[in-house]
Coordinates of C-alpha atoms in Angstrom, one line a residue:
X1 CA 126.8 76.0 102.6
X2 CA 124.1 73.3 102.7
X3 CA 121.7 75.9 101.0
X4 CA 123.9 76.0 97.9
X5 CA 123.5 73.7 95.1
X6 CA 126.2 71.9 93.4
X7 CA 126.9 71.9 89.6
X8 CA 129.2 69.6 87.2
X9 CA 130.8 71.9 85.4
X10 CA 133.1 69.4 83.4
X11 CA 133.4 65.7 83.1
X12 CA 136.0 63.1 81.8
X13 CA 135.7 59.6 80.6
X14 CA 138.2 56.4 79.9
X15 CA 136.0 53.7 78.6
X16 CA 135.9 50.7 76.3
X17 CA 133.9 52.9 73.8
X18 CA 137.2 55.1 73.6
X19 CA 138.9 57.8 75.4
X20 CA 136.9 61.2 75.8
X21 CA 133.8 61.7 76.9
X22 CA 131.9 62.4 73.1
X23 CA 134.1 59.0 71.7
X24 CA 132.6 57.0 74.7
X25 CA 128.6 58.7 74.2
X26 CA 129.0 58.1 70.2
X27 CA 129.4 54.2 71.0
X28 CA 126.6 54.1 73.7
X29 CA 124.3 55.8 70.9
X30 CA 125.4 53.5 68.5
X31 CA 124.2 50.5 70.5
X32 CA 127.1 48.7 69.8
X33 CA 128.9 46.3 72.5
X34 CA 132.5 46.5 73.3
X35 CA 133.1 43.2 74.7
X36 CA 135.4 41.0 72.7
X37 CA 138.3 38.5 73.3
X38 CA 141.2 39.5 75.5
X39 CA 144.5 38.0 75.0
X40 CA 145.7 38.5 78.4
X41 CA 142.6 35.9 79.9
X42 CA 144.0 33.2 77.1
X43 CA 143.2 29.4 78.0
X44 CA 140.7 30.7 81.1
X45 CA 137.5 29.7 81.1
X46 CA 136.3 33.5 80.2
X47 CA 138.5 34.9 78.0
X48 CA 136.6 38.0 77.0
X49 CA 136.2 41.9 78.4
X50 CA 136.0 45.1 77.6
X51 CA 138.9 47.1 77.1
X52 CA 140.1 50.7 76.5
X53 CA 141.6 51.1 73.3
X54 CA 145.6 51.0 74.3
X55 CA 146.4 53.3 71.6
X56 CA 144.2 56.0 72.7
X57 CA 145.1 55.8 76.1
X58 CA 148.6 56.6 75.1
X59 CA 147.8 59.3 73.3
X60 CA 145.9 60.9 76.0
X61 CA 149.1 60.4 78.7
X62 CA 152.0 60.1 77.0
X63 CA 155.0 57.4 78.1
X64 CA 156.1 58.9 81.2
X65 CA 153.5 57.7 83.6
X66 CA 153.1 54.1 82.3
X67 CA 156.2 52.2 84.1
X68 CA 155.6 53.8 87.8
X69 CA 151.7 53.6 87.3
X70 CA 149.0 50.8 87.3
X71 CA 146.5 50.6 84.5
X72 CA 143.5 51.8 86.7
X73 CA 145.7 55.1 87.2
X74 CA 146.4 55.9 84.0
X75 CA 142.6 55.5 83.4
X76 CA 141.8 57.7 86.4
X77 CA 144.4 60.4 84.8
X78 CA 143.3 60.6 81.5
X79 CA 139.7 61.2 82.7
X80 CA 140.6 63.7 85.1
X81 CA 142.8 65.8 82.8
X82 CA 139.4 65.6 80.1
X83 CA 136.9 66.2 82.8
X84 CA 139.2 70.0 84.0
X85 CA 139.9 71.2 80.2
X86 CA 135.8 70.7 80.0
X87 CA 135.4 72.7 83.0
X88 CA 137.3 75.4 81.6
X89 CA 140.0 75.5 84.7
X90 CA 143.4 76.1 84.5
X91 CA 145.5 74.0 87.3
X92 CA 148.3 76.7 87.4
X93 CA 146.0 79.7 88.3
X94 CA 143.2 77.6 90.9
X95 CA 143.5 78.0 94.4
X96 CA 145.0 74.9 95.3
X97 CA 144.6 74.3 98.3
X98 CA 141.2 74.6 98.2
X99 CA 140.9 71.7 94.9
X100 CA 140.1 68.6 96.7
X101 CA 140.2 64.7 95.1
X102 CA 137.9 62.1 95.7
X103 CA 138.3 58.7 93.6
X104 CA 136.6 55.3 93.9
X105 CA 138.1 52.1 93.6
X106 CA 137.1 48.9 94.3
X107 CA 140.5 47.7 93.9
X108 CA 143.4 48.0 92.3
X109 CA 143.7 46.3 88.9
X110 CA 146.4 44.0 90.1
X111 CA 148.3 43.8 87.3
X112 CA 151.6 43.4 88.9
X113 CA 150.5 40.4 91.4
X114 CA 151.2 37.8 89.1
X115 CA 154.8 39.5 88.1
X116 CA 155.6 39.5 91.7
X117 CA 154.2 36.4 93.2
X118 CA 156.1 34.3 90.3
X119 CA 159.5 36.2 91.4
X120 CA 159.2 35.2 94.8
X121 CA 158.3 31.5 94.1
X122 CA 161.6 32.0 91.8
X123 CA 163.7 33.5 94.5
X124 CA 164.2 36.5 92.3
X125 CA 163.9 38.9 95.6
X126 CA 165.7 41.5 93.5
X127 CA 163.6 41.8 90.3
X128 CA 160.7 42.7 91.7
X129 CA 159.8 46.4 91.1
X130 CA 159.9 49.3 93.9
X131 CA 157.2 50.6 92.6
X132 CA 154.9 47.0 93.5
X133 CA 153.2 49.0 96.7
X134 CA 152.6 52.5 95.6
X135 CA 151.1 52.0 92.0
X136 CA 148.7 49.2 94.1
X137 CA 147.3 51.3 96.6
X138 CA 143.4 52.3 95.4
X139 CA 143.7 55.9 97.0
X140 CA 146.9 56.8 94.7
X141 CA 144.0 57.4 91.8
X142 CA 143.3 60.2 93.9
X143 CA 147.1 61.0 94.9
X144 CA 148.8 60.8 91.6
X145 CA 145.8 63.4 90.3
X146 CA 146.3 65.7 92.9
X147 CA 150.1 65.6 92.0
X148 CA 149.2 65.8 88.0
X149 CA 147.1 68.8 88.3
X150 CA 148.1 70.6 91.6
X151 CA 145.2 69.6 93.8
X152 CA 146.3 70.3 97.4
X153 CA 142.8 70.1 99.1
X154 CA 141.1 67.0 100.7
X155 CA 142.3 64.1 99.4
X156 CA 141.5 60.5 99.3
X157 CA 140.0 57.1 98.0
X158 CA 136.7 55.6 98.6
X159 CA 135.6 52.0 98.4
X160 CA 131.9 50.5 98.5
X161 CA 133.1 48.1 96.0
X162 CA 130.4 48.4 92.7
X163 CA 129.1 51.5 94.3
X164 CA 132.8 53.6 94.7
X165 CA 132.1 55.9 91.9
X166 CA 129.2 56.7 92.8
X167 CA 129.7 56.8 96.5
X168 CA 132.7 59.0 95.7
X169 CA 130.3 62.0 94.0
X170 CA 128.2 61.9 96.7
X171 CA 131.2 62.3 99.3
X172 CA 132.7 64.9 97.2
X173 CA 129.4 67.1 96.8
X174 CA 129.8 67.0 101.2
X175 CA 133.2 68.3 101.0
X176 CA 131.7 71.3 99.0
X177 CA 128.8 71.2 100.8
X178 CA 130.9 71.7 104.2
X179 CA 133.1 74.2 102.9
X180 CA 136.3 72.1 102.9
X181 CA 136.9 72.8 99.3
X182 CA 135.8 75.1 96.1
X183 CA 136.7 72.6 93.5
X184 CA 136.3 68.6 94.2
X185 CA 137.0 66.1 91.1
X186 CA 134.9 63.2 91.8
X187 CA 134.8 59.8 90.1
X188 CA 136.1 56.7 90.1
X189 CA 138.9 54.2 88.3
X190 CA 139.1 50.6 88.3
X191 CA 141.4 48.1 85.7
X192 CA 139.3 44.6 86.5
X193 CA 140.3 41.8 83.5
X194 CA 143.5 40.8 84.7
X195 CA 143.4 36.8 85.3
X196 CA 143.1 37.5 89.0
X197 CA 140.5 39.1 89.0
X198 CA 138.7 37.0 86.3
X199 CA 138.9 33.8 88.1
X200 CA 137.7 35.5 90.9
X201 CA 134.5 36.8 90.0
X202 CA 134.2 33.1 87.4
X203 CA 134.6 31.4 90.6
X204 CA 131.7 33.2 92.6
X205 CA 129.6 32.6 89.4
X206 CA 129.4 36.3 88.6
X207 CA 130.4 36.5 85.2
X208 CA 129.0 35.6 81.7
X209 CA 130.0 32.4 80.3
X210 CA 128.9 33.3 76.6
X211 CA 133.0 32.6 75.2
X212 CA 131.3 32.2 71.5
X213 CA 129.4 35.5 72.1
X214 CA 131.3 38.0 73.8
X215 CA 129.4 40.7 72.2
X216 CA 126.0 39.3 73.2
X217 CA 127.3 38.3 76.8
X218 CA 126.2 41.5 78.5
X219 CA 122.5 41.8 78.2
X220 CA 120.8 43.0 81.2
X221 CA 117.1 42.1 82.1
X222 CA 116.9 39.9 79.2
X223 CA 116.1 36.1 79.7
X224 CA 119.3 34.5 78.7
X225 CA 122.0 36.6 81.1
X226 CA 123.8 34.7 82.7
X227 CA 126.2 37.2 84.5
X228 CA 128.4 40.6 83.5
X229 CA 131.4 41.3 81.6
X230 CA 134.5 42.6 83.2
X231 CA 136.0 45.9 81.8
X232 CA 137.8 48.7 83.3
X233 CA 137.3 52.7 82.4
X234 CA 136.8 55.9 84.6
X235 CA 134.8 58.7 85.0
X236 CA 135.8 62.1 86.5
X237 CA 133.6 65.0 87.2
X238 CA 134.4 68.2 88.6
X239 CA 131.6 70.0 91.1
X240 CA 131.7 73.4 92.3
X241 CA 129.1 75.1 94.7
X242 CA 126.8 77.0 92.1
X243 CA 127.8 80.6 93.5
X244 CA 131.6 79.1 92.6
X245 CA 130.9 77.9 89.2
X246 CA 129.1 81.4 88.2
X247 CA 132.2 83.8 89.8
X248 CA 134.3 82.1 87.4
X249 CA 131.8 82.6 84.6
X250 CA 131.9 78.5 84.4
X251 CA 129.2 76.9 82.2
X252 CA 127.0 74.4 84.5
X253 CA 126.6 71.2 82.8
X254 CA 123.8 69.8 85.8
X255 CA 122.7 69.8 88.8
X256 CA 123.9 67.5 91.6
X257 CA 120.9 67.6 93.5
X258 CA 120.7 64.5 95.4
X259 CA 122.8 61.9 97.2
X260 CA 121.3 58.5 98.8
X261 CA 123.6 55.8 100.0
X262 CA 122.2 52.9 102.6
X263 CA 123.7 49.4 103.8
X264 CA 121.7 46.1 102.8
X265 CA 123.0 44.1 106.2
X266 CA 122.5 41.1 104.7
X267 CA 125.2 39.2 102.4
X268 CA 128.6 39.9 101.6
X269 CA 128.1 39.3 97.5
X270 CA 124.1 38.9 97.1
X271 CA 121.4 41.8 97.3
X272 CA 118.9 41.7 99.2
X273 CA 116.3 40.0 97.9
X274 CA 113.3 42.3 98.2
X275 CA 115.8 45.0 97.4
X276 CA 115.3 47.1 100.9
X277 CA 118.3 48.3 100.9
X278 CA 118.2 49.6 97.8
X279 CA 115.0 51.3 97.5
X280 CA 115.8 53.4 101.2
X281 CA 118.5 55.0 99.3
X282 CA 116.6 55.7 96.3
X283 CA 114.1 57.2 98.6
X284 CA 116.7 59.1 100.2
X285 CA 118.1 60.6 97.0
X286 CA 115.0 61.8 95.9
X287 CA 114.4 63.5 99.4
X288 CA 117.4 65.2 99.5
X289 CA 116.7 66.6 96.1
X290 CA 113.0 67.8 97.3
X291 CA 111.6 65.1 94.8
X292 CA 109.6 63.1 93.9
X293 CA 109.3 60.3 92.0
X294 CA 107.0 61.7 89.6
X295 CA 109.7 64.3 88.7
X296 CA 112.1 61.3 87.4
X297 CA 112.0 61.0 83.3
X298 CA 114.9 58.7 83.1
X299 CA 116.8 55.9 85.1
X300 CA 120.3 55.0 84.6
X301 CA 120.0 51.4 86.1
X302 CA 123.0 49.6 87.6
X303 CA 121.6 46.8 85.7
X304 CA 125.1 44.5 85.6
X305 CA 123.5 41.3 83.6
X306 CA 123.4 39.2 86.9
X307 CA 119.9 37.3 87.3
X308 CA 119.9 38.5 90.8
X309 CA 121.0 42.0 90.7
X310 CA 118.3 42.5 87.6
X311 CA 115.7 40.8 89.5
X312 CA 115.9 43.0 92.4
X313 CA 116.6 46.3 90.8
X314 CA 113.4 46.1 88.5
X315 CA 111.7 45.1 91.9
X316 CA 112.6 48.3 93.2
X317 CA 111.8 50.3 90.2
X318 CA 108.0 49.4 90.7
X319 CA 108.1 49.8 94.3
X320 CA 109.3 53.6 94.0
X321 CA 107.8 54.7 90.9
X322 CA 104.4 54.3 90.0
X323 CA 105.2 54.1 86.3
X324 CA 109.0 53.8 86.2
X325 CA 110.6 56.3 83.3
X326 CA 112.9 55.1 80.4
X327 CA 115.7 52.6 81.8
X328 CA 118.6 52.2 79.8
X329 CA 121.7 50.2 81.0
X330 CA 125.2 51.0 80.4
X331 CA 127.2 48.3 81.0
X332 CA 125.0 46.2 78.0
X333 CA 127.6 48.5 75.8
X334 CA 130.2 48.7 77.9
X335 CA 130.8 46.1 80.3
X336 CA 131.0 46.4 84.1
X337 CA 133.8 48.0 85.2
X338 CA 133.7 47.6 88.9
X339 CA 134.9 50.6 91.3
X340 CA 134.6 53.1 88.2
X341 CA 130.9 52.2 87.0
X342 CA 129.1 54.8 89.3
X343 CA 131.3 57.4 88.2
X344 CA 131.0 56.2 84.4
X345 CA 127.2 56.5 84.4
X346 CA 127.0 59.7 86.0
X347 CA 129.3 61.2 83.5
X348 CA 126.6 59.4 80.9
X349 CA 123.8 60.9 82.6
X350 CA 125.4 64.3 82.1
X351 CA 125.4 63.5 78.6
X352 CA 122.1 62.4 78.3
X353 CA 120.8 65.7 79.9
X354 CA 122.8 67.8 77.5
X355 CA 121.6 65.8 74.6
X356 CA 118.1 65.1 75.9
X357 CA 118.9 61.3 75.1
X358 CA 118.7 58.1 76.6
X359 CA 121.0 55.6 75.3
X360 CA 119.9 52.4 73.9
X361 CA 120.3 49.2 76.1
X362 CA 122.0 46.3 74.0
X363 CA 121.4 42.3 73.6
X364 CA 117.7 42.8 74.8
X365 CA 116.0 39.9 73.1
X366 CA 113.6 38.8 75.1
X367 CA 113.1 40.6 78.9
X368 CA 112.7 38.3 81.6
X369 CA 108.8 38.1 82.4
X370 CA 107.5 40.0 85.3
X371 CA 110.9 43.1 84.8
X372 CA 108.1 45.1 82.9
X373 CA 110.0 48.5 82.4
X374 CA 110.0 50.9 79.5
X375 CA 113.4 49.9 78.7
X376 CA 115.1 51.7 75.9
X377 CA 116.9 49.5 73.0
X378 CA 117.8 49.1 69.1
X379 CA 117.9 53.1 68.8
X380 CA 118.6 56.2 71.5
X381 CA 115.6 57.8 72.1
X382 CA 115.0 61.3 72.4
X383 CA 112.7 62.9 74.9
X384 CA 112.4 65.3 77.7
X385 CA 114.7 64.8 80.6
X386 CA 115.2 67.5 83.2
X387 CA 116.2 64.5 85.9
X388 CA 117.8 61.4 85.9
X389 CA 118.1 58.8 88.8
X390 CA 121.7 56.8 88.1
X391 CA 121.6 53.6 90.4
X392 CA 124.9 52.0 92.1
X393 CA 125.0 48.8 94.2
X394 CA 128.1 47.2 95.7
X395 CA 129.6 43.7 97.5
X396 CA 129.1 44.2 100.9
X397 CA 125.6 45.4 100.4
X398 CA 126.3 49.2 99.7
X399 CA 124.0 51.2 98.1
X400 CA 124.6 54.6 96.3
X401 CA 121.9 56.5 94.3
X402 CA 122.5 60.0 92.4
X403 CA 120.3 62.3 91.5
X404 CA 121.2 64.8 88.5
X405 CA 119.0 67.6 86.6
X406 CA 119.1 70.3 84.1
X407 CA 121.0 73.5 85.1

């Protein structure tokens, strides 16, 4: 099994630049930030995300699902029902026991806390909801898939913090890898601009203050960031061994070819300042692969708008390439969403392999002297790509680096 290579042969995405994956890859191209004022962080002192159009999210899932399910399901749904239509599979007639579900979440969205902790300061024991545990657990992204689309083979959640996403691809390409399924959809969910969670990340300093600028707040390796935007979306792929993928006459959309993922041992929140961490599991991505460097022609950075995280990514970026290749950032457009991001950008470097595109960074005024990378902004830009590095960095100092190429 080792000696097989794994293929995406279909992806989904839930994102701020809409629902479906060619809705959220018009927006990136068109450069155009999706932050804006949220009326649900009213009177806080950021009051601004990124969102996923309500409307469209309905119409991907219908009413039934929204009363017993948190917000950071319904995301992971929607982009899982996208990503197995684009593979062409049919959940009725798959072997399901061998379908296996992996999903990362950093945590749940936590939109019911506040509901529940104001009924028990009430004494209103009996109001609150049934439902309060269940639609907060992180792994039911992965359970209430499986039940939507009759998955009955491994199935679980991961959590690395920022890196889940991305962590989850890499532990679902094992499960294939090891035989344990045929099928795994991989990705990650994650609903972050309640007010909890807002104040939370204020209050460690993490997030953009720019209240009379949402649009320009995220605006990675630039001079003036001052920290990320919170948003929420998914990303879903579905990977098959390549021998799988072809006996089904399925349509590879890339290459999964390489995996990293390392601990910093350093700081619960910050990176590590030379960026060790990070550049062991870039290196180990590439290896796995049977890369190197040299064969990179685009990086999808993790690049969050934090003058830290920036700092230390374009650190690495020298240290491993000798000439790093086109960078583009994601989360300029649209906004961090936590758990999911790893998973988003894959499904974006998919894209940008198919369309032989890199995606323009936004709000890049005026890079921060001494970052020095061939940064992509105002327009995409089109050019060869046959492989693309997608980056992934987590609290807790987790690292988790992809490697996707060309079929």
């Amino acid at each position: 099994m080792r000696r097989s290579r794994t293929v995406v042969t279909g992806i989904g995405l839930a994102t701020p630049g809409g629902v479906g994956a060619e809705a959220t890859w018009r927006r990136l191209c068109a450069g155009t930030p999706t932050a804006s004022t949220d009326p649900r962080l009213a009177g806080l002192p950021v009051d601004f995300s990124c969102r996923v159009p309500d409307e469209e999210l309905t119409a991907a899932l219908g009413p039934g699902l929204r009363w017993r399910t948190d917000r950071f399901i319904h995301l992971a749904l929607a982009a899982a029902r996208e990503a197995v239509q684009d593979a062409g599979l049919a959940p009725g007639e798959w072997d399901a026991d061998r379908v296996g579900v992996v999903i990362g979440v950093g945590s749940s969205s936590r939109d019911t806390d506040l509901p529940v902790v104001q009924r028990l300061t009430s004494g209103e024991y009996q109001k609150i909801s049934p439902t309060t545990v269940p639609r907060a657990l992180p792994n039911m992204a992965a359970g209430e898939i499986a039940a939507d689309l009759g998955a009955k083979g491994p199935g679980f959640g991961v959590s690395t913090a920022c890196a889940s996403g991305a962590t989850a691809i890499g532990v679902g390409r094992q499960l294939l890898l090891g035989g344990l399924c045929d099928i795994a959809l991989v990705g990650g969910a994650e609903s972050g601009c309640g007010p909890l969670a807002g104040m939370g990340f204020w209050r460690l300093g993490a997030l953009s203050a720019r209240r009379h600028d949402p649009a320009g707040a995220s605006r990675p390796f630039d001079t003036e960031r001052d920290g990320f935007v919170l948003a929420e979306g998914a990303g879903v792929l579905v990977l098959e061994r390549a021998e799988h993928a072809r006996a089904r006459g399925a349509t590879a959309r890339a290459v999964l070819s390489g995996f990293g993922a390392t601990s910093d041992a350093h700081h619960p929140t910050s990176p590590h300042p030379d960026g060790e961490g990070a550049a062991r599991a870039v290196r180990a991505a590439l290896a796995e692969a049977d890369l190197t460097p040299d064969d990179v022609h685009h990086v999808n950075a993790h690049a969050t708008s934090t003058p830290l995280n920036d700092r230390m990514e374009a650190a690495v970026l020298h240290r491993i390439f000798r000439r790093p290749p086109p960078v583009t950032a994601t989360k300029s457009i649209l906004g961090h969403s936590l758990g999911a991001a790893g998973a988003v950008e894959a499904a974006v470097c998919v894209l940008s392999l198919h369309h032989q595109t890199v995606h323009p960074t936004a709000n890049l005024d005026a890079p921060e002297p001494g970052i020095d990378l061939d940064i992509v902004t105002k327009a995409p830009r089109t050019c060869r790509i046959d492989t693309v590095l997608s980056t992934s960095f987590g609290f807790g100092g987790q690292n988790a680096v992809l490697v996707l190429q060309t079929p």
